[in-house]
Structures are given as C-alpha cells and as structure tokens.
Short mmCIF file of C-alpha atoms and ligand atoms in Angstrom, two decimals:
data_model
loop_
_atom_site.label_atom_id
_atom_site.label_comp_id
_atom_site.label_asym_id
_atom_site.label_seq_id
_atom_site.Cartn_x
_atom_site.Cartn_y
_atom_site.Cartn_z
CA MET U 1 0.05 -0.07 -0.14
CA THR U 2 1.36 3.32 -0.94
CA GLU U 3 0.47 6.64 0.59
CA GLN U 4 -1.46 7.71 -2.51
CA ASP U 5 -3.51 4.37 -2.32
CA LEU U 6 -4.34 5.06 1.43
CA ILE U 7 -5.33 8.65 0.73
CA ALA U 8 -7.50 7.48 -2.12
CA ARG U 9 -9.15 4.89 -0.01
CA ILE U 10 -9.80 7.41 2.73
CA GLY U 11 -11.44 9.70 0.16
CA ALA U 12 -13.55 6.85 -1.16
CA LEU U 13 -14.69 5.96 2.34
CA PHE U 14 -15.85 9.54 3.00
CA GLN U 15 -17.42 9.68 -0.36
CA GLU U 16 -19.37 6.65 0.33
CA ALA U 17 -20.53 7.90 3.59
CA GLY U 18 -21.52 11.27 1.91
CA ALA U 19 -19.04 13.34 4.04
CA PHE U 20 -16.39 14.45 1.40
CA VAL U 21 -15.39 17.68 -0.13
CA GLY U 22 -12.40 16.97 -2.42
CA PRO U 23 -10.12 16.74 -3.99
CA LEU U 24 -7.64 15.20 -1.47
CA ASP U 25 -4.74 15.27 -3.77
CA ASP U 26 -4.15 19.01 -3.83
CA ASP U 27 -1.50 20.49 -1.54
CA ALA U 28 -4.04 22.56 0.58
CA ALA U 29 -7.70 22.46 1.17
CA ILE U 30 -9.95 25.25 -0.10
CA LEU U 31 -12.47 26.55 2.45
CA PRO U 32 -15.95 27.62 1.48
CA PRO U 33 -16.70 31.22 2.08
CA VAL U 34 -17.99 32.15 5.48
CA PRO U 35 -21.77 32.96 5.02
CA ALA U 36 -22.99 36.56 5.57
CA GLY U 37 -23.53 37.35 9.25
CA ALA U 38 -21.55 34.26 10.56
CA VAL U 39 -18.18 33.89 12.30
CA ARG U 40 -15.99 30.89 11.58
CA VAL U 41 -14.66 29.06 14.60
CA LEU U 42 -11.90 26.43 14.49
CA SER U 43 -10.86 23.83 17.03
CA THR U 44 -8.10 21.16 17.08
CA ASP U 45 -8.13 17.83 19.16
CA ALA U 46 -5.96 14.80 19.12
CA VAL U 47 -6.40 11.11 20.15
CA VAL U 48 -3.61 8.70 20.88
CA GLU U 49 -3.72 4.91 21.10
CA GLY U 50 -3.04 3.76 24.55
CA VAL U 51 -4.05 7.12 26.04
CA ASP U 52 -7.44 7.92 24.49
CA PHE U 53 -8.43 4.48 23.28
CA ARG U 54 -7.30 0.87 23.55
CA ARG U 55 -7.72 -2.04 21.00
CA ASP U 56 -8.44 -4.39 23.81
CA LEU U 57 -11.68 -2.46 24.72
CA TYR U 58 -13.41 -1.66 21.37
CA PRO U 59 -12.87 -1.62 17.56
CA PHE U 60 -10.89 0.97 15.70
CA SER U 61 -14.03 2.03 13.90
CA VAL U 62 -15.63 2.95 17.26
CA ALA U 63 -12.35 4.85 18.20
CA GLY U 64 -12.50 6.93 14.93
CA GLY U 65 -16.19 7.84 15.40
CA ARG U 66 -15.63 8.75 18.99
CA ALA U 67 -12.72 11.05 18.09
CA LEU U 68 -14.69 13.07 15.65
CA ARG U 69 -17.60 13.19 18.20
CA GLN U 70 -15.44 14.72 20.73
CA ALA U 71 -13.89 17.23 18.33
CA LEU U 72 -17.40 18.36 17.30
CA SER U 73 -18.43 18.84 20.88
CA ASP U 74 -15.92 21.84 21.12
CA LEU U 75 -17.97 23.40 18.10
CA ALA U 76 -21.02 22.73 19.80
CA ALA U 77 -19.67 24.61 22.80
CA MET U 78 -19.16 27.60 20.66
CA GLY U 79 -22.66 27.51 19.01
CA ALA U 80 -21.42 26.59 15.56
CA VAL U 81 -22.88 24.66 12.73
CA PRO U 82 -20.17 22.37 11.76
CA VAL U 83 -18.72 22.62 8.21
CA GLY U 84 -15.41 20.75 7.81
CA PHE U 85 -12.36 19.16 9.06
CA VAL U 86 -8.78 18.11 8.31
CA TRP U 87 -6.80 15.54 10.11
CA SER U 88 -3.26 14.13 10.50
CA LEU U 89 -3.00 10.36 10.89
CA GLN U 90 0.28 9.01 12.34
CA VAL U 91 0.14 5.31 11.65
CA PRO U 92 2.39 2.55 13.38
CA LYS U 93 4.04 0.02 11.28
CA SER U 94 2.20 -2.59 13.32
CA TRP U 95 -1.11 -1.38 12.03
CA GLU U 96 -2.76 -3.27 9.04
CA ARG U 97 -4.46 -1.20 6.36
CA ALA U 98 -7.68 -2.65 7.49
CA ASP U 99 -7.16 -1.00 10.99
CA VAL U 100 -6.57 2.51 9.40
CA GLU U 101 -9.65 1.90 7.25
CA ALA U 102 -11.73 1.00 10.21
CA PHE U 103 -10.72 4.08 12.10
CA CYS U 104 -11.51 6.27 9.14
CA ARG U 105 -14.92 4.42 8.34
CA GLY U 106 -16.01 5.13 11.77
CA ALA U 107 -15.18 8.73 11.54
CA ALA U 108 -16.83 8.95 8.15
CA VAL U 109 -20.10 7.63 9.52
CA VAL U 110 -20.23 10.36 12.26
CA ALA U 111 -19.16 12.98 9.81
CA ALA U 112 -22.07 12.19 7.61
CA GLU U 113 -24.40 12.16 10.50
CA HIS U 114 -23.43 15.76 11.51
CA GLY U 115 -22.93 17.20 7.94
CA VAL U 116 -19.16 17.83 8.39
CA ALA U 117 -16.94 17.00 5.35
CA LEU U 118 -13.35 15.88 5.29
CA ALA U 119 -11.65 18.69 3.35
CA GLY U 120 -7.98 17.37 3.41
CA GLY U 121 -5.36 15.75 5.58
CA ASP U 122 -1.98 14.10 6.08
CA VAL U 123 -1.06 10.44 6.69
CA GLY U 124 2.35 9.40 8.00
CA LYS U 125 4.18 6.44 9.64
CA THR U 126 5.29 6.53 13.11
CA SER U 127 7.41 4.57 15.52
CA GLY U 128 5.15 5.53 18.32
CA PRO U 129 1.41 4.70 18.81
CA PHE U 130 -1.41 5.69 16.49
CA ALA U 131 -2.39 9.17 16.80
CA ALA U 132 -5.12 11.25 15.12
CA SER U 133 -5.22 15.09 15.10
CA MET U 134 -8.23 16.70 13.87
CA THR U 135 -9.01 20.28 13.09
CA VAL U 136 -12.72 21.06 12.92
CA TRP U 137 -14.38 24.25 11.94
CA GLY U 138 -17.88 25.57 11.78
CA ASP U 139 -19.99 28.78 11.53
CA VAL U 140 -21.62 30.71 14.29
CA PHE U 141 -24.61 32.80 13.23
CA GLY U 142 -24.35 35.60 15.78
CA ALA U 143 -21.68 35.90 18.60
CA PRO U 144 -19.92 32.75 19.40
CA LEU U 145 -20.68 31.12 22.87
CA SER U 146 -17.88 31.91 25.42
CA ARG U 147 -16.87 30.90 28.95
CA ARG U 148 -16.45 34.39 29.99
CA GLY U 149 -19.97 35.89 30.22
CA ALA U 150 -21.70 34.48 33.30
CA GLN U 151 -23.18 37.10 35.45
CA PRO U 152 -24.37 37.08 39.05
CA GLY U 153 -28.03 36.13 39.02
CA ASP U 154 -27.74 33.73 36.06
CA SER U 155 -29.00 30.14 36.38
CA VAL U 156 -26.52 27.24 35.79
CA TRP U 157 -27.45 24.25 33.55
CA VAL U 158 -26.17 21.10 32.14
CA SER U 159 -27.76 20.09 28.87
CA ARG U 160 -28.29 16.40 29.89
CA PRO U 161 -27.53 14.19 32.70
CA VAL U 162 -23.94 13.09 32.94
CA GLY U 163 -21.74 10.37 34.43
CA GLY U 164 -22.69 7.73 32.17
CA SER U 165 -19.47 7.87 30.26
CA ALA U 166 -17.38 7.18 33.36
CA CYS U 167 -19.66 4.49 34.10
CA GLY U 168 -19.27 2.83 30.63
CA LEU U 169 -15.63 3.19 30.68
CA ARG U 170 -15.38 1.38 34.04
CA LEU U 171 -17.42 -1.42 32.51
CA LEU U 172 -15.15 -1.68 29.34
CA LEU U 173 -11.91 -1.72 31.68
CA ARG U 174 -13.34 -4.42 33.72
CA GLU U 175 -14.51 -6.68 31.05
CA THR U 176 -12.07 -5.70 28.06
CA PRO U 177 -14.35 -7.15 25.30
CA GLY U 178 -11.78 -6.39 22.60
CA ALA U 179 -12.36 -8.53 19.58
CA ASP U 180 -15.54 -9.91 21.13
CA PHE U 181 -16.97 -6.42 21.32
CA VAL U 182 -19.90 -6.61 19.21
CA HIS U 183 -21.18 -9.80 20.78
CA TRP U 184 -20.45 -8.52 24.32
CA ARG U 185 -22.34 -5.36 23.70
CA GLY U 186 -25.28 -7.25 22.35
CA GLY U 187 -25.65 -8.99 25.72
CA LEU U 188 -25.67 -5.86 27.82
CA GLY U 189 -28.54 -4.92 29.91
CA VAL U 190 -30.42 -1.56 29.39
CA SER U 191 -28.50 0.50 31.92
CA GLU U 192 -25.08 -1.08 30.86
CA ALA U 193 -25.85 -0.37 27.38
CA ALA U 194 -26.64 3.18 27.96
CA ALA U 195 -23.45 3.69 29.82
CA VAL U 196 -21.35 2.16 27.19
CA ARG U 197 -23.28 4.32 24.59
CA ALA U 198 -22.60 7.39 26.63
CA HIS U 199 -18.86 6.59 26.63
CA LEU U 200 -18.42 5.45 23.10
CA GLU U 201 -21.06 7.43 21.24
CA PRO U 202 -21.45 10.79 22.94
CA VAL U 203 -23.72 13.02 20.82
CA PRO U 204 -22.18 16.41 20.43
CA ALA U 205 -24.94 19.02 21.48
CA LEU U 206 -24.74 20.87 18.33
CA ALA U 207 -28.27 21.93 17.89
CA LEU U 208 -28.60 22.97 21.54
CA GLY U 209 -25.42 25.05 21.08
CA GLN U 210 -26.76 26.77 18.10
CA GLN U 211 -29.99 27.62 19.91
CA LEU U 212 -28.09 29.13 22.84
CA VAL U 213 -26.32 31.60 20.49
CA GLY U 214 -27.53 35.16 21.73
CA VAL U 215 -29.28 33.58 24.73
CA ALA U 216 -26.72 31.92 27.03
CA THR U 217 -24.45 34.20 28.81
CA ALA U 218 -21.67 31.42 28.91
CA ALA U 219 -21.11 27.87 27.81
CA LEU U 220 -18.62 25.11 27.58
CA ASP U 221 -18.66 21.39 26.95
CA VAL U 222 -18.21 18.96 29.79
CA SER U 223 -15.13 17.08 28.64
CA ASP U 224 -12.89 16.69 31.75
CA GLY U 225 -15.46 16.58 34.54
CA LEU U 226 -18.56 18.66 35.37
CA LEU U 227 -17.01 20.33 38.35
CA LEU U 228 -13.70 20.97 36.71
CA ASP U 229 -15.49 22.45 33.61
CA LEU U 230 -17.84 24.56 35.79
CA ASP U 231 -14.77 25.91 37.66
CA ARG U 232 -13.12 26.84 34.45
CA LEU U 233 -16.44 28.71 33.45
CA ALA U 234 -16.52 30.51 36.94
CA LEU U 235 -12.84 31.35 36.59
CA ALA U 236 -13.08 32.71 33.08
CA SER U 237 -16.36 34.66 34.03
CA GLY U 238 -14.80 35.99 37.32
CA VAL U 239 -17.87 34.78 39.37
CA SER U 240 -18.70 31.89 41.71
CA VAL U 241 -21.09 29.17 41.03
CA VAL U 242 -23.45 27.83 43.77
CA LEU U 243 -24.98 24.46 43.03
CA ASP U 244 -28.09 23.65 44.96
CA GLN U 245 -29.33 20.82 42.81
CA LEU U 246 -26.27 18.63 42.22
CA GLU U 247 -28.14 15.40 42.19
CA ALA U 248 -29.99 16.55 39.02
CA ALA U 249 -26.82 16.11 36.96
CA VAL U 250 -26.59 12.38 37.63
CA ASP U 251 -27.35 10.06 34.59
CA GLU U 252 -29.32 7.62 36.52
CA GLU U 253 -30.50 5.74 33.57
CA ALA U 254 -26.85 4.65 32.81
CA GLY U 255 -26.34 3.64 36.48
CA ALA U 256 -23.85 6.81 37.20
CA THR U 257 -23.02 7.70 40.70
CA LEU U 258 -22.85 11.19 41.89
CA ALA U 259 -18.92 11.04 41.81
CA ASP U 260 -19.28 9.85 38.14
CA ALA U 261 -21.49 12.87 37.32
CA LEU U 262 -19.33 15.48 39.07
CA GLY U 263 -15.90 14.32 38.02
CA GLY U 264 -16.06 11.59 35.45
CA GLY U 265 -15.71 13.55 32.43
CA GLU U 266 -16.06 12.81 28.58
CA ASP U 267 -19.70 13.38 28.73
CA PHE U 268 -19.65 15.97 25.95
CA ALA U 269 -22.84 17.68 27.26
CA LEU U 270 -22.94 21.47 27.47
CA ALA U 271 -22.72 23.39 30.78
CA PHE U 272 -24.24 26.95 30.34
CA THR U 273 -25.62 29.80 32.18
CA LEU U 274 -28.86 31.68 31.38
CA PRO U 275 -29.97 35.16 32.36
CA ALA U 276 -32.63 35.30 35.30
CA GLY U 277 -36.03 34.57 33.74
CA VAL U 278 -34.93 32.81 30.69
CA SER U 279 -36.09 29.11 30.47
CA PRO U 280 -33.83 26.51 28.70
CA PHE U 281 -34.25 24.63 25.59
CA THR U 282 -34.78 20.95 25.24
CA ASP U 283 -31.63 19.37 23.93
CA PRO U 284 -32.69 18.03 20.48
CA ASP U 285 -29.52 15.74 20.43
CA ALA U 286 -29.82 13.96 23.65
CA ALA U 287 -31.35 10.51 24.14
CA PRO U 288 -35.25 10.36 24.33
CA GLY U 289 -36.38 11.20 27.69
CA ALA U 290 -33.06 12.77 28.77
CA GLY U 291 -33.52 15.76 26.59
CA ARG U 292 -34.46 18.33 29.14
CA PRO U 293 -31.53 20.45 30.56
CA ARG U 294 -31.08 20.16 34.19
CA ARG U 295 -30.85 23.31 36.33
CA LEU U 296 -28.01 22.86 38.80
CA GLY U 297 -27.66 26.12 40.47
CA ARG U 298 -26.92 29.85 40.03
CA VAL U 299 -24.10 32.39 39.53
CA GLU U 300 -23.00 34.74 42.26
CA ALA U 301 -20.46 37.37 42.76
CA PRO U 302 -16.88 35.95 43.40
CA ALA U 303 -16.65 34.82 47.06
CA SER U 304 -13.45 34.30 49.17
CA GLY U 305 -12.73 30.61 49.86
CA GLY U 306 -13.51 29.26 46.38
CA ARG U 307 -15.36 29.46 43.06
CA LEU U 308 -17.58 26.38 43.39
CA TRP U 309 -20.11 25.91 46.26
CA GLN U 310 -22.65 23.32 47.24
CA GLU U 311 -25.78 24.80 48.96
CA HIS U 312 -27.47 22.10 51.12
CA ASN U 313 -31.16 22.15 51.79
CA ASP U 314 -30.66 23.90 55.19
CA GLY U 315 -28.98 26.77 53.31
CA GLN U 316 -25.32 25.90 54.57
CA ARG U 317 -22.59 26.07 52.10
CA THR U 318 -19.59 23.99 51.58
CA ALA U 319 -16.74 24.63 49.04
CA LEU U 320 -16.50 22.05 46.11
CA LEU U 321 -13.25 20.76 44.75
CA PRO U 322 -13.06 20.96 41.00
CA LEU U 323 -13.11 17.26 40.39
CA GLY U 324 -12.11 16.01 36.95
CA HIS U 325 -9.39 14.99 34.68
CA ASP U 326 -6.38 17.30 34.05
CA HIS U 327 -4.00 15.89 31.56
CA PHE U 328 -1.04 17.81 32.88
CA ALA U 329 -1.70 17.54 36.65
CA PRO U 330 1.12 16.00 38.66
MG1 MG X 1 -14.09 21.66 25.09
#
C-alpha cells in the first residue's frame, strides 16, 4: 500500500458516507466562504492509542467515530454549525491497512451524521502509537458562545444528565471485550448499554449550542468533569457558582453515581448559564427522555474561599473541589 493508495481509499470511504469535499490530492484544502453574518470558529483535538483508546476495549471504527464526536463537541460549545475538518493520521508500522480503514470508516459515518466534510489531511508512519489529530471548523450565526460571560443572577444548567461515560468506561475496563466487542455489547442490559453508549457514542450537543447563541451568557462542553469544567467557566467569567441541585446532574438511567457525574468527564454535554427569567431549551440531540436540560444552581459574585459551592437544603454552603481529569496535573 502506498500513501497515495491510502489517501484515495480514505477519500472513497468519506465519499461513500456522503461526507467528502475533495479533492484530497491537492496541496491544501480550499475552504468555502463564510456565510454573511456568520463567524467561523476552529478547534483542534488529538487522540492517541493507549491514552485515549485501547484496542483491547473496542474496535478502531468506534475509536474513529468517537474521536470526531469529541472534536465536534468543541464546536457545539461555541454554538457553531459544523462545516468541515482536516486531520493528520500517524500510523504505526504494526497497524494493518484494515485497521486504518476501520478508524476512518467510523469517523466517516459520524461526519455524515453531522454534516461535516473531510476537506483534506495528512497520513504518515510513526514509530510511536497511532495518533489522529483533527482540526474542525464551523460557522456561528451570531456571537460565538464563550466561557467568559456568566453574570451574578444567572442560572446554571447542564444540557443532559452526565456520568454515564465514566460508568461505561469502568465497565469496558473491567471486561475488556476487545475482539468480542460486538457480541459482548449485544448481551448488555439496558443500563449497561446506556453507559457504554454514553462513553463510546457521545452526541455533540450541536443543535442546542446553536440555539443558545444570543441567549446563554456563558457555555462550554463537559469534557474533563462537570465540576472542573464549571470551575473553568467560573474562573473565566470571574464569578462563583453555587450548586443547589447537584443530584439533578446524575445520569441515573446509565447507572452513574454522583461521583461519576461530578468528576467522571468525557460526557460532552454542554454546561451553560442563562440570564434570570430565561427558560432553557430541550436538547434535541440528547437521548429520548433525557433531553431536558437540568438546572444545577446559580451564579453569584466572586466569594472568598472558592469558586464552586454546594448549597445544602438547610442553606449551609460547602466549598467543592473542581473534580475532573487534568491531563497535565502532577
Ligand atoms: Mg471543550
């Protein structure tokens, strides 16, 4: 297999899926013009085998789809309509051509689902693990959502219950289905299946993000843990967040615990703030029955002693640690 063959094959996979703007054989991709009144936003994200996914847990096709889903979630957090992406694939010598194709096929299916087209890329060999770096872009019709606008008096929301992803990962790590994945998955009970789905097929909240443009005062996606991400929002906005309904965040259907919901991460829901008196939207992308955003608390002026607080039923407050996953924490 030559590099040209592989590039042609990747192009064909995306063409079959209906998520291709070619040609892939020019030296650079040509972007469509930004529509009138829109702002183009761009985000880059990488996944590495052994760090972000493992072959003994699930197939490469699932890993490819999941990688694009998580990249698209950053566009959802800005309120963008996704348009296109380019990627750079570093392929280890030990990978078969079928492995690369499976990864790309998984991404192609997700690309088609969300109307985002592969506009170009790069493939290379590596002596390290497989790595895929993706740069996605989209258009925001209005002012892009930001982490910085939360105001005292705003309400705090999560677009759908969270924690299912951590629960699903725990199950995958315990049972390492690997090559038996499809059969293993078929035998799961309802709540286990929901947890595995939350981990492997998180739905980027693109439609909700678009609806929040011009409405939400601040937003971000819940990628590293609900409390850690809310802490980032509070820091960026210079406010404190008081949570009086923490339990509302828990994805009970997937069997998540409160700890999973608060610090598990990789949920790819949106956390956002709304001005007083504004009611939330239903998340059109969430699973049936789970689509209603959950109110978790409110925004207050900065307070000494922390940015994140839990308010108990008796009105007492305790400071919350920003639980979550920091890739560079010691
Ligand atoms: Mg993000």
